[in-house]
mmCIF file of C-alpha atoms in Angstrom:
data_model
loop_
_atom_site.group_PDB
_atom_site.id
_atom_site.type_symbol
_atom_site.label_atom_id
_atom_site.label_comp_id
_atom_site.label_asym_id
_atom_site.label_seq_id
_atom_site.Cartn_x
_atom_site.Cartn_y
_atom_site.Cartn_z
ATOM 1 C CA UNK A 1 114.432 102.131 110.599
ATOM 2 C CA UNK A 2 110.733 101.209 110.679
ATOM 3 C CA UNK A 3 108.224 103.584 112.204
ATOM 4 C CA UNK A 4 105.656 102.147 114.404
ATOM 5 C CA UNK A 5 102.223 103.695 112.972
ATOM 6 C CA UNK A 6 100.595 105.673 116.317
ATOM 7 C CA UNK A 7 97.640 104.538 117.610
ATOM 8 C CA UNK A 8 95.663 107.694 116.068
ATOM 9 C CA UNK A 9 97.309 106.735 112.638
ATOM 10 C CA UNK A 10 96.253 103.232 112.990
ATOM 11 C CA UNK A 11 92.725 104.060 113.637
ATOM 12 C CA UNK A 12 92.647 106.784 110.699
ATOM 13 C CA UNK A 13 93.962 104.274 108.332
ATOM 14 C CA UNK A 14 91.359 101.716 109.444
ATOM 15 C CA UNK A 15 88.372 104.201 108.832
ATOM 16 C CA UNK A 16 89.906 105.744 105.395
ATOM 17 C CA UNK A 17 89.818 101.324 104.646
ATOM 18 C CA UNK A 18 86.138 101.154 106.185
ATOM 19 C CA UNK A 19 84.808 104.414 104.285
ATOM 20 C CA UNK A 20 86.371 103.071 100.416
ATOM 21 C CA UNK A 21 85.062 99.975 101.486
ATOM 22 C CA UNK A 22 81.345 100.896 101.942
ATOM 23 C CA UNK A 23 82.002 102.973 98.595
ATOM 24 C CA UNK A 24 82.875 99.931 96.733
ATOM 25 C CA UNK A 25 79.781 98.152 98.165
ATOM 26 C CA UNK A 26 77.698 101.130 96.610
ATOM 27 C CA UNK A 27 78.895 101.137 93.495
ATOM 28 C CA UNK A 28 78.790 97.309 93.096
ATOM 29 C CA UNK A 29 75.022 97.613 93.604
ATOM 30 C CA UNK A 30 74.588 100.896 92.348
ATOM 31 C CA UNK A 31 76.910 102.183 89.738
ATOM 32 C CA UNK A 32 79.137 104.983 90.233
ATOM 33 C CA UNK A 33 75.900 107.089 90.780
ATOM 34 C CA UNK A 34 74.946 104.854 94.038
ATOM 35 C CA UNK A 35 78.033 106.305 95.820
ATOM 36 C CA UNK A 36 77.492 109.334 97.957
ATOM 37 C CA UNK A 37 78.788 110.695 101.450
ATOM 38 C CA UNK A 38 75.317 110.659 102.846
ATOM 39 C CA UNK A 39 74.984 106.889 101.902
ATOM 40 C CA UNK A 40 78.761 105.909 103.086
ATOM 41 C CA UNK A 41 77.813 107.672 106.312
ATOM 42 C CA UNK A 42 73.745 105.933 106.707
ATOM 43 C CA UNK A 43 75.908 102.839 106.524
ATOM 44 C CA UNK A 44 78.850 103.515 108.934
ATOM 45 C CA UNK A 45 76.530 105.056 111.531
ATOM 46 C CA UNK A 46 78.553 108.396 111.008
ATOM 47 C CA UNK A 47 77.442 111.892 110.122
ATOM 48 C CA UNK A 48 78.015 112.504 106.250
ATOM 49 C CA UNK A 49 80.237 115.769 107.662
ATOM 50 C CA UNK A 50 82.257 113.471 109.679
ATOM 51 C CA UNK A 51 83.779 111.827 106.509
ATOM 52 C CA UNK A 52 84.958 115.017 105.138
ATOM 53 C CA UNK A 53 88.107 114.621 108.057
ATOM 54 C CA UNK A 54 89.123 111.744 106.183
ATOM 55 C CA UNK A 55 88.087 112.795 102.394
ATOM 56 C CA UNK A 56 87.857 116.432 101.341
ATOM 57 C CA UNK A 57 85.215 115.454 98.757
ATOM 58 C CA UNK A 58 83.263 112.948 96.967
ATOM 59 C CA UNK A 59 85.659 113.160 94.009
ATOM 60 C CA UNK A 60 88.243 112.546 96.230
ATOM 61 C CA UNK A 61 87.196 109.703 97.506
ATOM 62 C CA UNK A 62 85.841 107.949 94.222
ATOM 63 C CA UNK A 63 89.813 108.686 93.031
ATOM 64 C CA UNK A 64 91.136 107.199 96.212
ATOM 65 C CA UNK A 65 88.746 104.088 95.480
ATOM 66 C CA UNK A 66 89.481 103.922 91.418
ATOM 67 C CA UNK A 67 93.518 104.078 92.455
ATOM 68 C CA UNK A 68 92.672 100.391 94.820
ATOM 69 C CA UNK A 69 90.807 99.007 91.800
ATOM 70 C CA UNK A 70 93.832 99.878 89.884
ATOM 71 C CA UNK A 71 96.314 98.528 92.309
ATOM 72 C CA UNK A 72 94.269 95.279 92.785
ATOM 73 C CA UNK A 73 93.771 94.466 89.102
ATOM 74 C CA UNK A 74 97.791 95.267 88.789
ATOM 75 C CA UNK A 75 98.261 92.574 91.365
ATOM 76 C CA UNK A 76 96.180 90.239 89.337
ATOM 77 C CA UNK A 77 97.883 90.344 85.946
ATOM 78 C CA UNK A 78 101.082 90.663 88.218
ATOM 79 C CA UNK A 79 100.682 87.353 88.866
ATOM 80 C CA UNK A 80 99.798 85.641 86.430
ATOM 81 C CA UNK A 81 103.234 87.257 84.671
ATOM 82 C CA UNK A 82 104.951 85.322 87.876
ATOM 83 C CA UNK A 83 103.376 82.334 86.835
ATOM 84 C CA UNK A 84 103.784 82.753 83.010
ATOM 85 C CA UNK A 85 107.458 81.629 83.379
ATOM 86 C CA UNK A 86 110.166 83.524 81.575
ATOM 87 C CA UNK A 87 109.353 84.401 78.477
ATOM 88 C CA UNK A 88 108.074 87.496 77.287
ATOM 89 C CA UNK A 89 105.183 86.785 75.028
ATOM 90 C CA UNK A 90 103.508 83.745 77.288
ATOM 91 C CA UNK A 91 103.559 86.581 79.593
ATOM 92 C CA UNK A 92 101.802 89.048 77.750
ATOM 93 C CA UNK A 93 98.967 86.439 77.032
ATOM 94 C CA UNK A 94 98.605 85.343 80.309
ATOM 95 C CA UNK A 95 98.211 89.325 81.715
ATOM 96 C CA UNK A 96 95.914 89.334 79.257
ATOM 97 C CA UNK A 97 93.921 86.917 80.497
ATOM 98 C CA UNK A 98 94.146 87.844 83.692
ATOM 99 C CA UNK A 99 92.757 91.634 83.043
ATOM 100 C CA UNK A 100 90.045 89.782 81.545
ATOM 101 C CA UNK A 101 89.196 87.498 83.835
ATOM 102 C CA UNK A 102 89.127 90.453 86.788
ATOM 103 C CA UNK A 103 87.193 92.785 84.253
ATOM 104 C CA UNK A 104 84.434 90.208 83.620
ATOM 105 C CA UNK A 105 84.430 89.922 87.429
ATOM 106 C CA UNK A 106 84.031 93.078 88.081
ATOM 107 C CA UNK A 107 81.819 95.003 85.388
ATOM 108 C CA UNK A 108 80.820 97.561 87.653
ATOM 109 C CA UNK A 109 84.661 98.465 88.654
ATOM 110 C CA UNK A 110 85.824 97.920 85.166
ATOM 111 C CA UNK A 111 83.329 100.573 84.201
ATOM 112 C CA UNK A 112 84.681 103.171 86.623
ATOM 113 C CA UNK A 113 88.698 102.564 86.061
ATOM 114 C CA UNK A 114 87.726 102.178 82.299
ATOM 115 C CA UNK A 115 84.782 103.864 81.398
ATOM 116 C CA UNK A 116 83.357 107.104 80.971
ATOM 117 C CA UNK A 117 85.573 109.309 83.518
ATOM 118 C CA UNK A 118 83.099 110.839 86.216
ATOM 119 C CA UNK A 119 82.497 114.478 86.439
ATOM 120 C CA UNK A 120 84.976 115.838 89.107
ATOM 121 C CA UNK A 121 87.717 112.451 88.968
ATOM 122 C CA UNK A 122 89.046 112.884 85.148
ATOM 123 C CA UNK A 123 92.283 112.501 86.732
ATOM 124 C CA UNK A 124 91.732 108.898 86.618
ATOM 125 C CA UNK A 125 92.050 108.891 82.750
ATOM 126 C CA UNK A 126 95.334 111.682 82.947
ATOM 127 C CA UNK A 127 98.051 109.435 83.630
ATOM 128 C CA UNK A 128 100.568 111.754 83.418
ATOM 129 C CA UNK A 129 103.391 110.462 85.839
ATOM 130 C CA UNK A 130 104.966 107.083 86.742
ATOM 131 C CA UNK A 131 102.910 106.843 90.429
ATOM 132 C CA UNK A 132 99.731 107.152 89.064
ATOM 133 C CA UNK A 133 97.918 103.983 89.437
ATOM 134 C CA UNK A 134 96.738 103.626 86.224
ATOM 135 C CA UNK A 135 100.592 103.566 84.666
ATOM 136 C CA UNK A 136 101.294 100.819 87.646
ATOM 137 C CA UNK A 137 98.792 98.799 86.463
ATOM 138 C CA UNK A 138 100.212 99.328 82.926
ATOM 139 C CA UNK A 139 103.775 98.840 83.964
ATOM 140 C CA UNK A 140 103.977 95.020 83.304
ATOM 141 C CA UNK A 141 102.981 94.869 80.054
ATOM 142 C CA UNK A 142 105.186 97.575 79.165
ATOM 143 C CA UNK A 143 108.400 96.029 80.796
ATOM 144 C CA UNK A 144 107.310 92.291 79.088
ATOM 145 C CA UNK A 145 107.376 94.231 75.559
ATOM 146 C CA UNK A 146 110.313 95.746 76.124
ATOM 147 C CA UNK A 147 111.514 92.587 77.121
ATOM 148 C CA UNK A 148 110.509 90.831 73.674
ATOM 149 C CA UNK A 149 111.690 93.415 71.607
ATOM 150 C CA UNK A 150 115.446 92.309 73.605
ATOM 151 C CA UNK A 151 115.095 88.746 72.936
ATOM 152 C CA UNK A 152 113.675 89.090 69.186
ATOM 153 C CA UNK A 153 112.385 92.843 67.603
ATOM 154 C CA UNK A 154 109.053 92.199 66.429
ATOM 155 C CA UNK A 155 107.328 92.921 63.072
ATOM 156 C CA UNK A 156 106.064 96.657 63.344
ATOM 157 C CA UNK A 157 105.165 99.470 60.273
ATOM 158 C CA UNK A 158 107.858 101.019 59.437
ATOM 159 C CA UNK A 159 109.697 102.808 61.788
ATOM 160 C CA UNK A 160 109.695 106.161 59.510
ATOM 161 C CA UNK A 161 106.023 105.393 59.056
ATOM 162 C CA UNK A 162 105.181 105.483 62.731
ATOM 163 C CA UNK A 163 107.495 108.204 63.925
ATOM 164 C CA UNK A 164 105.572 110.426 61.224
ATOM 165 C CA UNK A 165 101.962 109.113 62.516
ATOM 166 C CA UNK A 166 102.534 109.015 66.443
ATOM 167 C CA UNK A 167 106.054 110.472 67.548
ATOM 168 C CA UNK A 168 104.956 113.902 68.305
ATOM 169 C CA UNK A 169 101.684 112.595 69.969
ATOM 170 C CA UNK A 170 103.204 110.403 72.277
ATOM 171 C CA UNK A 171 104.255 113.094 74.760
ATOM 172 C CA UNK A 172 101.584 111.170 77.262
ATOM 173 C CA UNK A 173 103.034 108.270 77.693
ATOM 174 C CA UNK A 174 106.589 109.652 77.766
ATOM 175 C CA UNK A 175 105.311 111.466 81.172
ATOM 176 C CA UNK A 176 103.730 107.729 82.389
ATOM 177 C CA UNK A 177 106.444 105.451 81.003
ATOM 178 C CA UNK A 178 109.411 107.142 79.714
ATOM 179 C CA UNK A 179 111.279 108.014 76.509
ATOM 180 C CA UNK A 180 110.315 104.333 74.924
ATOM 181 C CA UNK A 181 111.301 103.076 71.659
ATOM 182 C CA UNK A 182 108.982 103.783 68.745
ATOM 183 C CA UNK A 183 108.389 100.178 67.858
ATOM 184 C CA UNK A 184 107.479 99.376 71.431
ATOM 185 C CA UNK A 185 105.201 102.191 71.639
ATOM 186 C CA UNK A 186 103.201 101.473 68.698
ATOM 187 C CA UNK A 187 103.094 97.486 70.001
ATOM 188 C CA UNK A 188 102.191 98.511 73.670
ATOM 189 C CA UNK A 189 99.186 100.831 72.385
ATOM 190 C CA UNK A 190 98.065 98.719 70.070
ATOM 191 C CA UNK A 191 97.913 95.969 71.927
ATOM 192 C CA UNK A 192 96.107 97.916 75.051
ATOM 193 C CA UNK A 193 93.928 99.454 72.827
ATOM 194 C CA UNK A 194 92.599 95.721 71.262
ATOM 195 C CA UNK A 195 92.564 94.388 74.744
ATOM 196 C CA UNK A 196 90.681 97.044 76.348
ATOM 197 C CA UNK A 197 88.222 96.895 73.471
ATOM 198 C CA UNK A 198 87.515 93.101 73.288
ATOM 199 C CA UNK A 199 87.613 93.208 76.978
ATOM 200 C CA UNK A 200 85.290 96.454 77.016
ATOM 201 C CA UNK A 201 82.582 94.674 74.777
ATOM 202 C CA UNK A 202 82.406 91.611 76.506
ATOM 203 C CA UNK A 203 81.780 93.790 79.788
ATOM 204 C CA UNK A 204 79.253 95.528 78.146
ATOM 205 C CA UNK A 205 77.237 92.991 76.327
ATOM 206 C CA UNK A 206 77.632 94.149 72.987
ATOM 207 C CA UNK A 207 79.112 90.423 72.051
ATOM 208 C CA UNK A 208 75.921 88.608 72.814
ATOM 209 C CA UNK A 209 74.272 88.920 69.176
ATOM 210 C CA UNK A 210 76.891 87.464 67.857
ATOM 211 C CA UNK A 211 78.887 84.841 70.149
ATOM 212 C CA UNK A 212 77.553 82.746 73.085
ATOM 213 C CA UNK A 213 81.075 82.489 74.361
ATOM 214 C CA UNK A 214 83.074 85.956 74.101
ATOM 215 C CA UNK A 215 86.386 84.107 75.093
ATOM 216 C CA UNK A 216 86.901 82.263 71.867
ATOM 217 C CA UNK A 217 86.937 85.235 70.052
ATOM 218 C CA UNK A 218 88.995 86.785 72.787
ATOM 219 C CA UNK A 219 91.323 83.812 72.405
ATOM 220 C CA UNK A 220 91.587 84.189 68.701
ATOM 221 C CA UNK A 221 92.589 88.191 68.802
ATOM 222 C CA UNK A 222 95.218 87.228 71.246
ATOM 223 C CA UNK A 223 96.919 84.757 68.859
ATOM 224 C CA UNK A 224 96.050 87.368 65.915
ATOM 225 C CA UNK A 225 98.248 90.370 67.911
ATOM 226 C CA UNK A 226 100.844 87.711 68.680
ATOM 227 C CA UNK A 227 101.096 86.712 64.670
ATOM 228 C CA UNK A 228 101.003 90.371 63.684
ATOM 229 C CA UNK A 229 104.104 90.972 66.054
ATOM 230 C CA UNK A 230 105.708 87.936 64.039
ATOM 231 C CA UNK A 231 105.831 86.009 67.253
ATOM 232 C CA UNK A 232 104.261 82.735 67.227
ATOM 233 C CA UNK A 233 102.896 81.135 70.369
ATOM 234 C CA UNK A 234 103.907 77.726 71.254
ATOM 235 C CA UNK A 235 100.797 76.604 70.923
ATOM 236 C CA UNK A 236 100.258 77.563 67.186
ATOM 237 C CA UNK A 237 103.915 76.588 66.351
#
């Protein structure tokens, strides 16, 4: 049976939305640093105090914000896995694609889900159970890898190699993810790790002395990971 929100619910949900909001504002002009309680208030018309019935703190509130970001880029590369069709690996690429298009979009979010953790909201990096958004946004990829190892195991080290190297380290992503098969571990990481990093550069400007268009290169890595799994993309077939 579906419970009818009360009228004081409504209008506590619909300042909590107003308040993270006027955060996001901030730190699209400012940087995390721009965000404050006194600021989110000056720009509500509300006493900084008053916010603390809806936030108990700042850090609270910048976790509440980073946990949208997260659900909103999930969304995105959601999507463009719906669109992708049915197999596994043009999935991948276009998720991909789609975290890079939304990270580029958003440097100044990017840099708050992704970058240095703020003092008070490590949290954010300590995804250490299947509801925190961070392992939502990760669950697609994860479930598309899983579903390519099904349809044909991909070209990994060997298995020995990487249960030695990583088995007793992965206790992490075991809390976020599961018990996950070795190979698909090592694929899933390394992937992330190379798409975070081209992704993270090209947010950054640290591409520009090299490459007056970052998504060629970006484009090349992504048929590079697909090779090194053994799996060829259409395109290059």
């Amino acid at each position: 049976m579906t419970v009818t929100p009360t009228r004081r619910e409504r209008l506590r949900e619909a300042a909590v939305a107003e308040i993270k909001q006027a955060a996001r504002r901030l730190l699209a002009e400012g940087g995390p640093q721009a965000i404050s309680l006194r600021a989110i208030a000056r720009e509500m018309g509300m006493t900084a105090p008053a916010i603390y019935r809806y936030f108990p703190s700042l850090d609270a509130l910048v976790t509440a914000l980073a946990g949208d970001l997260f659900d909103e880029l999930r969304e995105a590369v959601q999507a463009a896995r719906d669109d992708a069709g049915d197999d596994p690996l043009p999935q991948i690429l276009a998720m991909s694609r789609a975290f890079r298009r939304w990270s580029v979009a958003h440097p100044v979010e990017f840099g708050l889900v992704f970058g240095s953790p703020m003092p008070g909201v490590a949290a954010l990096e300590l995804c250490r159970d299947r509801d925190h958004p961070g392992a939502r946004f990760g669950q697609p990829f994860l479930e598309a890898f899983l579903e390519l190892r099904r349809r044909r195991p991909f070209r990994t080290p060997p298995l020995d190699v990487i249960r030695e190297q990583l088995g007793d380290d992965l206790e992490p992503l075991r809390a976020s993810h599961g018990d996950l098969p070795i190979d698909v571990a090592w694929a899933f990481l390394s992937g992330w790790t190379r798409l975070n990093g081209m992704v993270a550069m090209e947010v950054n400007h640290h591409l520009q002395w090299a490459l007056t268009r970052p998504e060629a290169l970006f484009e090349l890595e992504l048929s590079a990971f697909a090779h090194q799994l053994g799996v060829v993309p259409d395109a290059d077939r």
